Structures are given as C-alpha cells and as structure tokens.
PDB file of C-alpha atoms in Angstrom:
ATOM      1  CA  MET S   1     104.011 107.452 107.685  1.00  0.00           C
ATOM      2  CA  ALA S   2     101.034 108.851 109.727  1.00  0.00           C
ATOM      3  CA  LEU S   3      99.300 111.816 111.184  1.00  0.00           C
ATOM      4  CA  ALA S   4      96.910 111.794 114.179  1.00  0.00           C
ATOM      5  CA  LYS S   5      94.995 114.535 115.085  1.00  0.00           C
ATOM      6  CA  GLN S   6      93.645 114.493 118.852  1.00  0.00           C
ATOM      7  CA  TYR S   7      91.082 117.906 119.625  1.00  0.00           C
ATOM      8  CA  VAL S   8      91.558 118.958 122.843  1.00  0.00           C
ATOM      9  CA  LYS S   9      88.210 119.476 124.918  1.00  0.00           C
ATOM     10  CA  SER S  10      89.763 121.779 127.774  1.00  0.00           C
ATOM     11  CA  LYS S  11      91.865 124.015 125.023  1.00  0.00           C
ATOM     12  CA  PRO S  12      89.428 124.169 121.794  1.00  0.00           C
ATOM     13  CA  THR S  13      91.952 126.278 119.935  1.00  0.00           C
ATOM     14  CA  ILE S  14      94.554 123.460 120.109  1.00  0.00           C
ATOM     15  CA  CYS S  15      94.873 120.393 118.675  1.00  0.00           C
ATOM     16  CA  LYS S  16      97.802 117.562 119.228  1.00  0.00           C
ATOM     17  CA  VAL S  17      99.306 116.313 116.150  1.00  0.00           C
ATOM     18  CA  THR S  18     101.365 113.215 116.116  1.00  0.00           C
ATOM     19  CA  PHE S  19     103.767 112.762 113.554  1.00  0.00           C
ATOM     20  CA  THR S  20     105.181 109.056 112.844  1.00  0.00           C
ATOM     21  CA  LEU S  21     107.706 108.089 110.250  1.00  0.00           C
ATOM     22  CA  PRO S  22     107.888 104.007 110.135  1.00  0.00           C
ATOM     23  CA  ALA S  23     111.346 102.145 110.389  1.00  0.00           C
ATOM     24  CA  ASP S  24     111.125 101.456 106.767  1.00  0.00           C
ATOM     25  CA  ALA S  25     110.901 105.028 105.859  1.00  0.00           C
ATOM     26  CA  VAL S  26     113.724 106.048 107.519  1.00  0.00           C
ATOM     27  CA  ASN S  27     116.386 103.244 106.535  1.00  0.00           C
ATOM     28  CA  GLY S  28     118.413 103.300 109.637  1.00  0.00           C
ATOM     29  CA  ALA S  29     118.724 106.762 110.184  1.00  0.00           C
ATOM     30  CA  THR S  30     120.146 108.337 113.381  1.00  0.00           C
ATOM     31  CA  ALA S  31     118.248 111.541 113.628  1.00  0.00           C
ATOM     32  CA  VAL S  32     114.853 112.824 112.294  1.00  0.00           C
ATOM     33  CA  ALA S  33     113.457 116.057 112.616  1.00  0.00           C
ATOM     34  CA  LEU S  34     110.154 117.557 111.917  1.00  0.00           C
ATOM     35  CA  VAL S  35     110.770 121.113 110.381  1.00  0.00           C
ATOM     36  CA  GLY S  36     107.956 123.394 109.320  1.00  0.00           C
ATOM     37  CA  ASP S  37     106.267 126.848 109.528  1.00  0.00           C
ATOM     38  CA  PHE S  38     105.102 126.267 113.083  1.00  0.00           C
ATOM     39  CA  ASN S  39     108.875 126.065 114.224  1.00  0.00           C
ATOM     40  CA  GLY S  40     110.401 128.731 111.788  1.00  0.00           C
ATOM     41  CA  TRP S  41     111.843 125.700 109.841  1.00  0.00           C
ATOM     42  CA  ASP S  42     114.410 125.186 112.341  1.00  0.00           C
ATOM     43  CA  PRO S  43     116.341 121.508 112.084  1.00  0.00           C
ATOM     44  CA  SER S  44     116.823 121.506 115.796  1.00  0.00           C
ATOM     45  CA  ALA S  45     113.640 122.681 117.047  1.00  0.00           C
ATOM     46  CA  THR S  46     111.290 119.472 116.964  1.00  0.00           C
ATOM     47  CA  ALA S  47     113.220 116.150 116.852  1.00  0.00           C
ATOM     48  CA  LEU S  48     111.456 113.186 116.540  1.00  0.00           C
ATOM     49  CA  LYS S  49     111.991 109.821 119.362  1.00  0.00           C
ATOM     50  CA  LYS S  50     113.073 106.898 117.933  1.00  0.00           C
ATOM     51  CA  GLN S  51     110.774 104.075 119.282  1.00  0.00           C
ATOM     52  CA  LYS S  52     111.483 100.572 120.109  1.00  0.00           C
ATOM     53  CA  ASP S  53     110.088  99.231 116.999  1.00  0.00           C
ATOM     54  CA  GLY S  54     112.482 101.612 115.078  1.00  0.00           C
ATOM     55  CA  SER S  55     110.021 104.220 113.947  1.00  0.00           C
ATOM     56  CA  TYR S  56     110.295 107.566 114.949  1.00  0.00           C
ATOM     57  CA  LYS S  57     107.236 109.909 116.777  1.00  0.00           C
ATOM     58  CA  THR S  58     106.735 113.186 118.012  1.00  0.00           C
ATOM     59  CA  THR S  59     103.587 115.401 119.082  1.00  0.00           C
ATOM     60  CA  VAL S  60     103.153 119.006 118.558  1.00  0.00           C
ATOM     61  CA  GLU S  61     100.269 121.334 119.595  1.00  0.00           C
ATOM     62  CA  LEU S  62      99.130 123.330 116.671  1.00  0.00           C
ATOM     63  CA  PRO S  63      96.484 125.931 116.483  1.00  0.00           C
ATOM     64  CA  VAL S  64      92.827 124.766 115.203  1.00  0.00           C
ATOM     65  CA  GLY S  65      91.757 126.356 112.391  1.00  0.00           C
ATOM     66  CA  GLN S  66      94.836 126.689 110.411  1.00  0.00           C
ATOM     67  CA  GLU S  67      96.919 125.228 108.038  1.00  0.00           C
ATOM     68  CA  SER S  68     100.680 124.104 108.771  1.00  0.00           C
ATOM     69  CA  GLN S  69     103.264 123.221 106.274  1.00  0.00           C
ATOM     70  CA  PHE S  70     106.094 120.890 107.135  1.00  0.00           C
ATOM     71  CA  ARG S  71     108.836 118.145 106.035  1.00  0.00           C
ATOM     72  CA  TYR S  72     110.771 115.806 107.621  1.00  0.00           C
ATOM     73  CA  LEU S  73     114.594 116.066 107.692  1.00  0.00           C
ATOM     74  CA  ILE S  74     116.743 112.706 107.750  1.00  0.00           C
ATOM     75  CA  ASP S  75     119.900 113.020 109.262  1.00  0.00           C
ATOM     76  CA  GLY S  76     120.509 116.269 108.188  1.00  0.00           C
ATOM     77  CA  GLU S  77     120.338 115.721 104.494  1.00  0.00           C
ATOM     78  CA  THR S  78     117.419 113.845 103.238  1.00  0.00           C
ATOM     79  CA  TRP S  79     113.877 115.759 103.013  1.00  0.00           C
ATOM     80  CA  LEU S  80     110.848 113.655 103.005  1.00  0.00           C
ATOM     81  CA  ASN S  81     106.884 114.363 102.626  1.00  0.00           C
ATOM     82  CA  ASP S  82     104.271 112.946 104.823  1.00  0.00           C
ATOM     83  CA  GLN S  83     102.453 110.205 102.603  1.00  0.00           C
ATOM     84  CA  GLU S  84      99.345 110.811 104.789  1.00  0.00           C
ATOM     85  CA  ALA S  85      99.304 114.645 104.811  1.00  0.00           C
ATOM     86  CA  ASP S  86      96.355 116.370 103.858  1.00  0.00           C
ATOM     87  CA  LYS S  87      97.579 118.010 100.990  1.00  0.00           C
ATOM     88  CA  TYR S  88     100.712 119.388  99.395  1.00  0.00           C
ATOM     89  CA  VAL S  89     101.672 122.976  98.358  1.00  0.00           C
ATOM     90  CA  THR S  90     104.825 124.376  96.395  1.00  0.00           C
ATOM     91  CA  SER S  91     107.490 125.227  98.742  1.00  0.00           C
ATOM     92  CA  GLY S  92     108.376 128.510  97.013  1.00  0.00           C
ATOM     93  CA  VAL S  93     112.180 127.823  97.606  1.00  0.00           C
ATOM     94  CA  SER S  94     112.470 124.774  95.230  1.00  0.00           C
ATOM     95  CA  ALA S  95     110.199 122.657  92.918  1.00  0.00           C
ATOM     96  CA  ASP S  96     109.824 120.380  95.883  1.00  0.00           C
ATOM     97  CA  GLU S  97     106.515 120.682  97.516  1.00  0.00           C
ATOM     98  CA  ASN S  98     105.596 120.810 101.351  1.00  0.00           C
ATOM     99  CA  SER S  99     103.159 118.662 103.264  1.00  0.00           C
ATOM    100  CA  VAL S 100     100.379 120.431 104.938  1.00  0.00           C
ATOM    101  CA  VAL S 101      98.309 119.381 108.033  1.00  0.00           C
ATOM    102  CA  VAL S 102      94.896 121.154 107.833  1.00  0.00           C
ATOM    103  CA  LEU S 103      93.055 121.383 111.427  1.00  0.00           C
TER     104      LEU S 103
END
C-alpha cells in the first residue's frame, strides 16, 4: 500500500494524492473502490484502476490543510485500511478504524 502526495505549485490549495494497493493486498479482486469523507463514503464514486502488475491505483485532488478519512472496499465486501496512512481514527460507525491522510 502506498500514498504519494504531490503538491501542485499552480494550485497551492490542492494536493494530488495517489492511492495504490499492491496485487498481494487485493488477492485477485475484480473491483477496488476508494471510499472516504471526500466522496461522501460512496463506493461507486472513486474506483481504482487495475494496473498491468495486478495492483490498483487512483489519484484524487484533495484540499491542503485538511485531514481526510478513507478506506478501501474490495469487491464490494471487504474493507481495508492503508498500512501507510498518516494516522488512524475510530470510524464512529463500528469498532473499526479509518485511515487518514494529512495534507
């Protein structure tokens, strides 16, 4: 798992964050979604695209100066946190935690 942050010089209030799940983390999944507070926790809003090596990846523009909670949803059934998240917080919905990216 990986989070890559790219701050945009022409848009100082925006950071492009690339979310990547390696092939071994998805175990042959057919669909992976990025679900978070930035997309209303909508599983259909931000799909990750499968790469040639079997990993999944997507890039989202997020506002600088904020924290965003997120999780991955694999095949519409399995929730997964990012091991390289900046921190974790209680989800408030269950005993599970959400990953957090800090910008």
